[in-house]
Tab-separated table of C-alpha atoms in Angstrom:
chain	number	residue	atom	x	y	z
A	1	MET	CA	63.726	131.236	80.642
A	2	ARG	CA	63.523	128.688	77.836
A	3	ARG	CA	67.209	129.075	77.010
A	4	SER	CA	68.268	128.605	80.641
A	5	VAL	CA	66.223	125.399	80.933
A	6	CYS	CA	67.826	124.080	77.736
A	7	LEU	CA	71.296	124.915	79.013
A	8	LEU	CA	70.558	123.259	82.345
A	9	LEU	CA	69.375	120.057	80.648
A	10	LEU	CA	72.395	120.061	78.352
A	11	LEU	CA	74.706	120.508	81.330
A	12	MET	CA	73.043	117.596	83.121
A	13	ILE	CA	73.523	115.326	80.094
A	14	VAL	CA	77.169	116.344	79.753
A	15	MET	CA	77.826	115.808	83.459
A	16	GLN	CA	76.302	112.345	83.283
A	17	SER	CA	78.571	111.472	80.378
A	18	PHE	CA	81.716	112.725	82.084
A	19	ASN	CA	81.094	111.581	85.666
A	20	LYS	CA	84.417	109.679	85.819
A	21	LEU	CA	86.261	112.781	84.685
A	22	GLY	CA	84.523	114.716	87.469
A	23	ILE	CA	85.611	112.128	90.030
A	24	ILE	CA	89.214	112.337	88.842
A	25	LEU	CA	89.190	116.153	88.868
A	26	ALA	CA	87.723	116.243	92.367
A	27	PHE	CA	90.417	113.809	93.472
A	28	LYS	CA	93.230	115.898	91.958
A	29	ILE	CA	91.906	119.069	93.573
A	30	ASN	CA	91.563	117.462	97.025
A	31	GLN	CA	94.357	114.877	96.783
A	32	ASP	CA	96.276	116.098	99.840
A	33	TYR	CA	93.179	116.055	102.045
A	34	ILE	CA	92.056	112.648	100.725
A	35	ALA	CA	95.556	111.194	101.266
A	36	SER	CA	95.663	112.425	104.861
A	37	ALA	CA	92.054	111.685	105.858
A	38	PHE	CA	90.756	108.723	103.846
A	39	CYS	CA	93.778	106.808	102.552
A	40	GLU	CA	93.948	103.191	103.725
A	41	ASN	CA	97.705	103.014	103.257
A	42	LYS	CA	98.729	105.939	105.480
A	43	ASP	CA	100.829	103.609	107.603
A	44	LYS	CA	102.700	102.290	104.515
A	45	PRO	CA	104.497	105.318	103.004
A	46	GLU	CA	106.702	103.073	100.852
A	47	MET	CA	103.637	102.316	98.661
A	48	HIS	CA	103.319	105.998	97.625
A	49	CYS	CA	99.537	105.581	97.410
A	50	ASN	CA	98.701	109.247	98.089
A	51	GLY	CA	94.979	108.461	98.165
A	52	ARG	CA	94.823	106.574	94.869
A	53	CYS	CA	93.212	103.650	96.703
A	54	VAL	CA	90.236	105.908	97.454
A	55	LEU	CA	90.154	107.066	93.827
A	56	ALA	CA	90.129	103.460	92.608
A	57	LYS	CA	87.210	102.638	94.916
A	58	LYS	CA	85.234	105.672	93.766
A	59	LEU	CA	85.814	104.837	90.089
A	60	LYS	CA	84.813	101.205	90.677
A	61	GLN	CA	81.663	102.338	92.492
A	62	ALA	CA	80.807	104.719	89.625
A	63	GLU	CA	81.293	101.873	87.118
A	64	GLN	CA	78.992	99.597	89.143
A	65	ASN	CA	76.330	102.307	89.365
A	66	GLU	CA	76.580	102.847	85.621
A	67	GLU	CA	76.217	99.105	84.992
A	68	LYS	CA	73.152	98.921	87.269
A	69	GLN	CA	71.596	101.838	85.444
A	70	ARG	CA	72.363	100.237	82.078
A	71	THR	CA	70.714	96.935	83.066
A	72	ALA	CA	67.716	98.776	84.515
A	73	ASN	CA	67.298	100.657	81.244
A	74	LEU	CA	67.509	97.429	79.253
A	75	GLU	CA	64.782	95.887	81.405
A	76	LYS	CA	62.540	98.869	80.772
A	77	ALA	CA	63.035	98.834	77.014
A	78	ASN	CA	60.198	96.930	75.404
A	79	VAL	CA	60.208	96.688	71.652
A	80	LEU	CA	57.030	95.734	69.883
A	81	PHE	CA	57.034	94.709	66.232
A	82	PHE	CA	53.966	94.186	64.110
A	83	CYS	CA	54.176	92.167	60.970
A	84	LYS	CA	51.777	90.515	58.603
A	85	LEU	CA	51.581	86.773	59.058
A	86	ASN	CA	50.679	84.633	56.077
A	87	ARG	CA	49.324	81.141	56.455
A	88	LEU	CA	49.645	78.566	53.712
A	89	GLU	CA	46.818	76.163	53.082
A	90	LEU	CA	47.764	73.049	51.189
A	91	ASN	CA	44.989	71.676	48.981
A	92	GLY	CA	46.455	68.894	46.936
A	93	SER	CA	49.053	70.478	44.668
A	94	GLN	CA	47.877	74.072	45.198
A	95	VAL	CA	49.492	76.431	47.655
A	96	LEU	CA	47.288	79.428	48.472
A	97	PRO	CA	48.514	82.173	50.805
A	98	THR	CA	45.820	83.393	53.163
A	99	THR	CA	46.044	86.047	55.832
A	100	ASN	CA	44.937	85.679	59.424
A	101	ASP	CA	41.957	87.715	60.549
A	102	PHE	CA	43.804	90.540	62.298
A	103	ASN	CA	42.761	94.107	62.762
A	104	PRO	CA	43.733	95.712	59.414
A	105	PHE	CA	45.293	98.659	61.239
A	106	TYR	CA	48.110	96.438	62.511
A	107	LEU	CA	48.707	94.808	59.148
A	108	LYS	CA	50.163	98.041	57.759
A	109	PHE	CA	53.198	97.902	60.076
A	110	LYS	CA	56.368	96.240	58.827
A	111	PRO	CA	59.536	95.832	60.874
A	112	SER	CA	61.656	96.988	57.940
A	113	SER	CA	61.281	97.672	54.256
A	114	PHE	CA	64.049	95.369	53.030
A	115	THR	CA	63.049	92.072	54.656
A	116	ASN	CA	61.259	90.892	51.534
A	117	ASP	CA	64.406	91.514	49.491
A	118	ILE	CA	66.631	89.446	51.781
A	119	PHE	CA	64.481	86.512	52.856
A	120	LYS	CA	63.247	84.516	49.876
A	121	PRO	CA	61.588	81.112	50.139
A	122	PRO	CA	63.487	78.161	48.681
A	123	GLN	CA	62.737	77.400	45.048
A	124	ASP	CA	61.297	74.066	43.999
A	125	ALA	CA	64.096	72.150	42.261
A	126	SER	CA	61.718	69.825	40.363
A	127	ALA	CA	59.891	72.632	38.535
């Protein structure tokens, strides 16, 4: 049972990835029927369309559906970063870093481990 569910899910993922290939295969299999029943250029045999106008519409519709799904997924994706914020208090010539009063649980999260290596504050030229 578990194996069949895994295979079914894998098949669904593969079919979603190759939906354009499926459209093209279905067109090639049924090309004669599509050319005789759905083709818009039946009355213009010199164009040699053979139903490719229908195929182009189906592929364009699949691309639009994919783009809608992509934008919908981007709208749903919310990324939340926690980082420690330091506040500098200037007292005359001293600069003392102080931390805001946050919940200490959130202060342990860092967006990445290499940010401190890349971003360095500018050095004082007069010192």
